[in-house]
Amino acid sequence: MLNIATALVAASLSQNGFRPPAVPLVTHDPYFSLWSRTDALTDGPVSHWTGTPQPIRSMVRVDGKAFRIMGAAPADLPAMTQTSVGVYPTRTVYRFEGGGIEVLLKFTTPMLPDDLDLFSRPASYISWTVRSLDGASHKVSVYFDASPVIAVNEPGQQVEWSKTQVGKLNLLRISSVDQPTLQKRGDNLRIDWGHLLIGTPGDAAIAAAPAKSFAETGMVGKTEPSKPTNAGKAPLAAVSLSMGTIGKNRKTSHIIFGYDDEYSIQLMQNNLRPYWRRNGLDGNRMMALAEQEYAANVAKCEKFDSQLLADLVKTGGENYGRLGSLAYRQSFAAQKVVADANGQPLMFSKENFSNGCIATVDVLYPAAPQMLFFSPTLTKASLTPLMEYASSPRWKFPFAPHDMGTYPKANGQVYGGGEFTEDNQMPVEETGNMVILLAALAKIEGNAEYSAKYWPVLTRWAKYLASKGFDPERQLCTDDFAGHLGHNVNLSIKAIVGLDSFAYLADKLGKKSEAATYHKLAKEFADRWVKEAKEGDHYRLAFDQPNTWSQKYNLVWDRLLGLNLFPSSVATEEMAYYRTKMHGYGLPLDNRRDYTKLDWEIWTATLTGKRDDFETILDPVIAFLNETPDRNPMSDWYDTVNAKQQGFQARSVVGGVFIKMLDTPFWKKYAARDKDTAKNWAKLPVPPKLTPILPISTQKSVDWRYVDATPGDGWSNAVFDDSNWNVAPAGFGEGDNRGGQIRTPWKTKDIWMRTTFDLGKVSAENVRLILAHDDGAEVYINGILAIHAPGAAAYDTYQLPKTVIASLKATGNVIAVHVHDDGGDRYADAGIAAVSK
């Protein structure tokens, strides 16, 4: 196994080998996710998956001369020569040569799915392993620093810092001043609450010019006194580690790089702790524990990587090993594990650069093979919030929801009109997805006990698929970027497999009559499908569209679940036809465009179970990753002719590449390692009670002063004179009211609104902002920015920053709102409420 792993890395690092479009460095969750986008680690800054620079840098000092090994600065220092980079499932290893020595710079993120405490712990190890190459002895020290911008969304936000001793660790901490916990929601965002943590047994400081000091003296200087400072101008958190005299034997030093977010997800207005914090562990003790377990955790990761890599290569070849290694951390890092009220794990995904939704069903569906393969517990942790939501009185539709909100707020569906309308939903898509995944979970667990709890909602979904699934009406599927499509043949497969998945679950639960009824119906539908979808030597895109074709990736579950509804000739004929439609960088999604989806390509490659078919589709995918000009974390939506990214990046859906592993005996081996006994999940939490202070439009008519032309300077200040502004009741808008009430028309691009409110005896700590907007909004309270909310959103509740809370008084508080319309519908409304349990 180790020989295979070593050989693969050597091949992947050769000049003619694999070049990831972006290299994962520190990858834990949608907010703590750092990548390198350049061939050499010294060619540019490390950045967040969104592309925003979040610099971390490293240098090595050899016999008094400093070399860069990470980051393009300081530009006056030479870069040591990078000879290779290897990406493994839990580790990335860079190799450098210079000054007579070799340096291995390793990033280890121990996301091992058989240990959820370790898996969910946001602490990575960064290590330097050094040896002499020229036979001489060398005096060596290493350097690392991190920018405070990692702790904020925008560089202009203020940070503060501290240095403490925790056990044997020097612990550096950087935090935003305001700590707007779970305030913002949306896509292109970084975290701005919690604490960036760096732990080291070596010299550490938060200093103004530590790199210069290290280059000259080997030390990083003294910690600057903490005072609120813009993150982009604040001192850097820096570490220097003396490695003494280095000979031919390797020496290793390391640091721990972590982030304590304190609260991670909001579920029905209740803030949830990260899973690792559920029993009272805090950031300091988490870092100390990570240090205590350093050697053991690194050894576990090395063993896991070598075994998994060997199994991937054995299953699908070296290219599959490369793809699986690159996908592993990306997929898990686009999700977050938190603890519910009973301390049980819940896992939430984020739609990175697709729309920012949280717990999206048609993102869970393609991502699920990774979770099904490694951890039934993580599968259930992902399904549970959706099943609880769909079973609650809030969800009134006979089909499954699309999502639960916008990350990190799982307060109710926002897609396609949210909970208010059936327009632009994905009813067959999401319903089929959920039932199929529940059947796959039952297959690997050997029972359907998990599904039994939700049998009423599953029965409702099965009836819906029976009524609407075979020949779907004009609607969206997961490939919604392609637009609405009626009579979708691939979507029909999903409904048919979904129906038999329900029959499979019923049979597991001893419900023989239901199992027989739905199996019979699914088989009848499958037989009809083969006849009605036929187009000569392949099958159509839509039942009513001759001379068309599409990838039938949903068909893969028929064989993986052992349903055998469709004759094997369907997959064989389709695969033969796909071979005639291949482009240089892959197989298009269908006949309409040249773009494709990477996850679906791997599913399609798995249809027949034949290795040659699999590699025929896989190899151009590797060519895309190797040659795309877009240097971003793996995109799953790209053009098969020019290898350009169409959209999406760093998404969890690439976990779908593990679908091939579900077609092997390895599935049982890895899933059996999951020893977690989670089962007593809490019910969906009840949102806290909100008592209106300043009512929103659905509660009462409240007059605001407003203008729709740019107001004077200082319009958001509490003392601004708005006496000549218009007066009318909110909400203001045209078209979609975001679940509110339009009381005053608004037809321009912008609107500025102001009014006052009194708290009386309400504690300032219990005050919440209520906001609905289409599109981006800024809210000021007493002249202080309370929130900048991009995009459009239905009513949501926001906690206030500490600076705003401190400004609140019993009477005469001023709220000022600006909403900018980007086109289409427009809406603006805000309120103030007091929260109580």
mmCIF file of N, CA, C and O in Angstrom, residues 1 4-5 8 87-90 304-329 369-370 373-374 602 611 614-615 618 654-664 666-667 669-670:
data_model
loop_
_atom_site.group_PDB
_atom_site.id
_atom_site.type_symbol
_atom_site.label_atom_id
_atom_site.label_comp_id
_atom_site.label_asym_id
_atom_site.label_seq_id
_atom_site.Cartn_x
_atom_site.Cartn_y
_atom_site.Cartn_z
ATOM 1 N N MET A 1 0.828 -1.216 0.000
ATOM 2 C CA MET A 1 0.000 0.000 0.000
ATOM 3 C C MET A 1 0.857 1.259 0.000
ATOM 4 O O MET A 1 0.641 2.182 -0.766
ATOM 5 N N ILE A 4 2.385 1.854 -3.364
ATOM 6 C CA ILE A 4 1.433 2.431 -4.323
ATOM 7 C C ILE A 4 1.265 3.914 -4.061
ATOM 8 O O ILE A 4 1.276 4.745 -4.967
ATOM 9 N N ALA A 5 1.107 4.258 -2.778
ATOM 10 C CA ALA A 5 0.926 5.676 -2.439
ATOM 11 C C ALA A 5 2.128 6.489 -2.861
ATOM 12 O O ALA A 5 2.004 7.569 -3.445
ATOM 13 N N LEU A 8 2.254 6.855 -6.627
ATOM 14 C CA LEU A 8 1.239 7.777 -7.135
ATOM 15 C C LEU A 8 1.648 9.224 -6.911
ATOM 16 O O LEU A 8 1.526 10.065 -7.792
ATOM 17 N N VAL A 87 -0.998 15.824 -2.922
ATOM 18 C CA VAL A 87 -2.285 15.989 -2.255
ATOM 19 C C VAL A 87 -2.825 14.612 -1.890
ATOM 20 O O VAL A 87 -3.068 13.774 -2.761
ATOM 21 N N TYR A 88 -2.999 14.381 -0.610
ATOM 22 C CA TYR A 88 -3.555 13.142 -0.082
ATOM 23 C C TYR A 88 -4.932 13.442 0.523
ATOM 24 O O TYR A 88 -5.288 14.609 0.703
ATOM 25 N N PRO A 89 -5.696 12.434 0.893
ATOM 26 C CA PRO A 89 -7.026 12.712 1.459
ATOM 27 C C PRO A 89 -7.015 13.657 2.652
ATOM 28 O O PRO A 89 -7.826 14.583 2.711
ATOM 29 N N THR A 90 -6.111 13.471 3.611
ATOM 30 C CA THR A 90 -6.115 14.351 4.789
ATOM 31 C C THR A 90 -4.874 15.231 4.881
ATOM 32 O O THR A 90 -4.746 15.993 5.840
ATOM 33 N N PHE A 304 -4.425 6.264 7.245
ATOM 34 C CA PHE A 304 -5.692 6.399 6.520
ATOM 35 C C PHE A 304 -5.440 6.754 5.060
ATOM 36 O O PHE A 304 -6.028 6.161 4.152
ATOM 37 N N ASP A 305 -4.568 7.731 4.830
ATOM 38 C CA ASP A 305 -4.291 8.169 3.467
ATOM 39 C C ASP A 305 -3.711 7.042 2.611
ATOM 40 O O ASP A 305 -4.115 6.850 1.458
ATOM 41 N N SER A 306 -2.761 6.320 3.163
ATOM 42 C CA SER A 306 -2.125 5.269 2.373
ATOM 43 C C SER A 306 -3.114 4.160 2.043
ATOM 44 O O SER A 306 -3.139 3.648 0.924
ATOM 45 N N GLN A 307 -3.974 3.797 2.998
ATOM 46 C CA GLN A 307 -4.956 2.738 2.749
ATOM 47 C C GLN A 307 -6.009 3.186 1.746
ATOM 48 O O GLN A 307 -6.338 2.453 0.796
ATOM 49 N N LEU A 308 -6.550 4.376 1.953
ATOM 50 C CA LEU A 308 -7.603 4.846 1.052
ATOM 51 C C LEU A 308 -7.055 5.043 -0.358
ATOM 52 O O LEU A 308 -7.702 4.666 -1.348
ATOM 53 N N LEU A 309 -5.876 5.617 -0.454
ATOM 54 C CA LEU A 309 -5.283 5.846 -1.767
ATOM 55 C C LEU A 309 -5.067 4.523 -2.503
ATOM 56 O O LEU A 309 -5.358 4.399 -3.698
ATOM 57 N N ALA A 310 -4.602 3.526 -1.787
ATOM 58 C CA ALA A 310 -4.398 2.217 -2.402
ATOM 59 C C ALA A 310 -5.725 1.631 -2.879
ATOM 60 O O ALA A 310 -5.805 1.046 -3.970
ATOM 61 N N ASP A 311 -6.773 1.792 -2.101
ATOM 62 C CA ASP A 311 -8.085 1.244 -2.473
ATOM 63 C C ASP A 311 -8.697 2.009 -3.644
ATOM 64 O O ASP A 311 -9.353 1.415 -4.506
ATOM 65 N N LEU A 312 -8.485 3.308 -3.681
ATOM 66 C CA LEU A 312 -8.955 4.091 -4.824
ATOM 67 C C LEU A 312 -8.252 3.658 -6.106
ATOM 68 O O LEU A 312 -8.890 3.475 -7.153
ATOM 69 N N VAL A 313 -6.936 3.509 -6.029
ATOM 70 C CA VAL A 313 -6.159 3.109 -7.206
ATOM 71 C C VAL A 313 -6.567 1.708 -7.663
ATOM 72 O O VAL A 313 -6.733 1.446 -8.859
ATOM 73 N N LYS A 314 -6.762 0.816 -6.722
ATOM 74 C CA LYS A 314 -7.171 -0.543 -7.072
ATOM 75 C C LYS A 314 -8.535 -0.550 -7.746
ATOM 76 O O LYS A 314 -8.793 -1.334 -8.666
ATOM 77 N N THR A 315 -9.401 0.357 -7.329
ATOM 78 C CA THR A 315 -10.757 0.410 -7.870
ATOM 79 C C THR A 315 -10.825 1.070 -9.231
ATOM 80 O O THR A 315 -11.511 0.574 -10.134
ATOM 81 N N GLY A 316 -10.140 2.194 -9.403
ATOM 82 C CA GLY A 316 -10.329 2.966 -10.629
ATOM 83 C C GLY A 316 -9.075 3.485 -11.281
ATOM 84 O O GLY A 316 -9.159 4.304 -12.205
ATOM 85 N N GLY A 317 -7.909 3.080 -10.802
ATOM 86 C CA GLY A 317 -6.671 3.526 -11.414
ATOM 87 C C GLY A 317 -6.072 4.742 -10.721
ATOM 88 O O GLY A 317 -6.665 5.330 -9.814
ATOM 89 N N GLU A 318 -4.877 5.131 -11.159
ATOM 90 C CA GLU A 318 -4.161 6.236 -10.519
ATOM 91 C C GLU A 318 -4.912 7.554 -10.640
ATOM 92 O O GLU A 318 -4.908 8.368 -9.711
ATOM 93 N N ASN A 319 -5.560 7.790 -11.779
ATOM 94 C CA ASN A 319 -6.324 9.036 -11.910
ATOM 95 C C ASN A 319 -7.471 9.092 -10.906
ATOM 96 O O ASN A 319 -7.809 10.163 -10.391
ATOM 97 N N TYR A 320 -8.068 7.965 -10.634
ATOM 98 C CA TYR A 320 -9.139 7.952 -9.633
ATOM 99 C C TYR A 320 -8.564 8.227 -8.245
ATOM 100 O O TYR A 320 -9.186 8.903 -7.427
ATOM 101 N N GLY A 321 -7.353 7.739 -7.980
ATOM 102 C CA GLY A 321 -6.694 8.064 -6.724
ATOM 103 C C GLY A 321 -6.450 9.548 -6.586
ATOM 104 O O GLY A 321 -6.648 10.137 -5.521
ATOM 105 N N ARG A 322 -6.023 10.176 -7.675
ATOM 106 C CA ARG A 322 -5.799 11.629 -7.653
ATOM 107 C C ARG A 322 -7.102 12.378 -7.393
ATOM 108 O O ARG A 322 -7.162 13.306 -6.588
ATOM 109 N N LEU A 323 -8.155 11.983 -8.108
ATOM 110 C CA LEU A 323 -9.432 12.675 -7.980
ATOM 111 C C LEU A 323 -10.011 12.502 -6.582
ATOM 112 O O LEU A 323 -10.474 13.472 -5.961
ATOM 113 N N GLY A 324 -10.005 11.281 -6.070
ATOM 114 C CA GLY A 324 -10.547 11.041 -4.739
ATOM 115 C C GLY A 324 -9.781 11.780 -3.665
ATOM 116 O O GLY A 324 -10.369 12.319 -2.719
ATOM 117 N N SER A 325 -8.454 11.840 -3.795
ATOM 118 C CA SER A 325 -7.637 12.564 -2.818
ATOM 119 C C SER A 325 -7.962 14.047 -2.823
ATOM 120 O O SER A 325 -8.046 14.683 -1.765
ATOM 121 N N LEU A 326 -8.131 14.625 -4.000
ATOM 122 C CA LEU A 326 -8.427 16.048 -4.099
ATOM 123 C C LEU A 326 -9.835 16.368 -3.616
ATOM 124 O O LEU A 326 -10.080 17.423 -3.021
ATOM 125 N N ALA A 327 -10.766 15.442 -3.852
ATOM 126 C CA ALA A 327 -12.166 15.687 -3.487
ATOM 127 C C ALA A 327 -12.426 15.518 -1.998
ATOM 128 O O ALA A 327 -13.341 16.143 -1.450
ATOM 129 N N TYR A 328 -11.650 14.672 -1.337
ATOM 130 C CA TYR A 328 -11.964 14.266 0.032
ATOM 131 C C TYR A 328 -12.131 15.461 0.966
ATOM 132 O O TYR A 328 -13.174 15.646 1.591
ATOM 133 N N ARG A 329 -11.093 16.300 1.083
ATOM 134 C CA ARG A 329 -11.166 17.431 2.017
ATOM 135 C C ARG A 329 -12.103 18.523 1.511
ATOM 136 O O ARG A 329 -12.787 19.183 2.299
ATOM 137 N N PRO A 369 -22.454 10.024 -1.549
ATOM 138 C CA PRO A 369 -21.608 8.829 -1.633
ATOM 139 C C PRO A 369 -20.411 8.847 -0.698
ATOM 140 O O PRO A 369 -20.035 7.810 -0.140
ATOM 141 N N GLN A 370 -19.803 9.999 -0.490
ATOM 142 C CA GLN A 370 -18.675 10.076 0.433
ATOM 143 C C GLN A 370 -19.117 9.738 1.851
ATOM 144 O O GLN A 370 -18.462 8.964 2.559
ATOM 145 N N PHE A 373 -20.157 6.059 2.189
ATOM 146 C CA PHE A 373 -18.999 5.172 2.149
ATOM 147 C C PHE A 373 -18.246 5.155 3.475
ATOM 148 O O PHE A 373 -17.857 4.096 3.968
ATOM 149 N N PHE A 374 -18.059 6.327 4.073
ATOM 150 C CA PHE A 374 -17.222 6.420 5.259
ATOM 151 C C PHE A 374 -17.997 6.404 6.569
ATOM 152 O O PHE A 374 -17.452 5.999 7.594
ATOM 153 N N ILE A 602 -18.828 11.243 -13.087
ATOM 154 C CA ILE A 602 -18.324 10.054 -12.383
ATOM 155 C C ILE A 602 -19.453 9.077 -12.100
ATOM 156 O O ILE A 602 -19.258 7.857 -12.139
ATOM 157 N N ARG A 611 -14.608 -1.312 -15.805
ATOM 158 C CA ARG A 611 -13.437 -0.451 -15.586
ATOM 159 C C ARG A 611 -13.111 0.384 -16.821
ATOM 160 O O ARG A 611 -12.796 1.581 -16.710
ATOM 161 N N PHE A 614 -15.454 3.263 -17.122
ATOM 162 C CA PHE A 614 -15.168 4.225 -16.064
ATOM 163 C C PHE A 614 -13.988 5.118 -16.441
ATOM 164 O O PHE A 614 -14.068 6.352 -16.358
ATOM 165 N N GLU A 615 -12.897 4.515 -16.884
ATOM 166 C CA GLU A 615 -11.707 5.300 -17.187
ATOM 167 C C GLU A 615 -11.882 6.146 -18.441
ATOM 168 O O GLU A 615 -11.257 7.210 -18.562
ATOM 169 N N LEU A 618 -13.494 9.139 -16.945
ATOM 170 C CA LEU A 618 -12.670 9.749 -15.898
ATOM 171 C C LEU A 618 -11.480 10.516 -16.460
ATOM 172 O O LEU A 618 -11.184 11.638 -16.001
ATOM 173 N N VAL A 654 -18.566 17.286 -4.833
ATOM 174 C CA VAL A 654 -17.487 16.444 -5.355
ATOM 175 C C VAL A 654 -17.302 15.189 -4.508
ATOM 176 O O VAL A 654 -16.597 14.258 -4.910
ATOM 177 N N GLY A 655 -17.954 15.127 -3.345
ATOM 178 C CA GLY A 655 -17.999 13.873 -2.604
ATOM 179 C C GLY A 655 -18.659 12.778 -3.403
ATOM 180 O O GLY A 655 -18.501 11.579 -3.104
ATOM 181 N N GLY A 656 -19.374 13.185 -4.464
ATOM 182 C CA GLY A 656 -20.012 12.219 -5.342
ATOM 183 C C GLY A 656 -19.042 11.350 -6.105
ATOM 184 O O GLY A 656 -19.433 10.307 -6.644
ATOM 185 N N VAL A 657 -17.759 11.740 -6.171
ATOM 186 C CA VAL A 657 -16.800 10.909 -6.905
ATOM 187 C C VAL A 657 -16.580 9.571 -6.202
ATOM 188 O O VAL A 657 -16.061 8.629 -6.807
ATOM 189 N N PHE A 658 -17.000 9.477 -4.926
ATOM 190 C CA PHE A 658 -16.872 8.208 -4.208
ATOM 191 C C PHE A 658 -17.987 7.226 -4.559
ATOM 192 O O PHE A 658 -18.046 6.135 -3.987
ATOM 193 N N ILE A 659 -18.852 7.582 -5.514
ATOM 194 C CA ILE A 659 -19.911 6.667 -5.946
ATOM 195 C C ILE A 659 -19.312 5.346 -6.444
ATOM 196 O O ILE A 659 -19.888 4.267 -6.230
ATOM 197 N N LYS A 660 -18.162 5.417 -7.095
ATOM 198 C CA LYS A 660 -17.525 4.204 -7.605
ATOM 199 C C LYS A 660 -17.163 3.262 -6.463
ATOM 200 O O LYS A 660 -17.207 2.027 -6.612
ATOM 201 N N MET A 661 -16.810 3.822 -5.302
ATOM 202 C CA MET A 661 -16.432 2.992 -4.160
ATOM 203 C C MET A 661 -17.632 2.265 -3.562
ATOM 204 O O MET A 661 -17.464 1.260 -2.865
ATOM 205 N N LEU A 662 -18.845 2.767 -3.821
ATOM 206 C CA LEU A 662 -20.047 2.064 -3.360
ATOM 207 C C LEU A 662 -20.319 0.820 -4.200
ATOM 208 O O LEU A 662 -21.187 0.015 -3.852
ATOM 209 N N ASP A 663 -19.571 0.680 -5.279
ATOM 210 C CA ASP A 663 -19.719 -0.459 -6.183
ATOM 211 C C ASP A 663 -18.653 -1.515 -5.902
ATOM 212 O O ASP A 663 -18.342 -2.334 -6.765
ATOM 213 N N THR A 664 -18.067 -1.462 -4.696
ATOM 214 C CA THR A 664 -16.973 -2.366 -4.338
ATOM 215 C C THR A 664 -17.180 -2.930 -2.938
ATOM 216 O O THR A 664 -17.935 -2.351 -2.130
ATOM 217 N N PHE A 666 -15.162 -2.568 -0.676
ATOM 218 C CA PHE A 666 -14.563 -1.599 0.239
ATOM 219 C C PHE A 666 -15.623 -0.819 1.015
ATOM 220 O O PHE A 666 -15.353 -0.300 2.093
ATOM 221 N N TRP A 667 -16.831 -0.712 0.460
ATOM 222 C CA TRP A 667 -17.900 0.037 1.131
ATOM 223 C C TRP A 667 -18.117 -0.505 2.539
ATOM 224 O O TRP A 667 -18.123 0.239 3.517
ATOM 225 N N LYS A 669 -16.118 -2.299 4.350
ATOM 226 C CA LYS A 669 -14.915 -2.165 5.180
ATOM 227 C C LYS A 669 -14.834 -0.794 5.830
ATOM 228 O O LYS A 669 -14.597 -0.674 7.042
ATOM 229 N N TYR A 670 -15.057 0.250 5.036
ATOM 230 C CA TYR A 670 -14.932 1.603 5.579
ATOM 231 C C TYR A 670 -16.133 1.990 6.432
ATOM 232 O O TYR A 670 -15.974 2.589 7.503
#
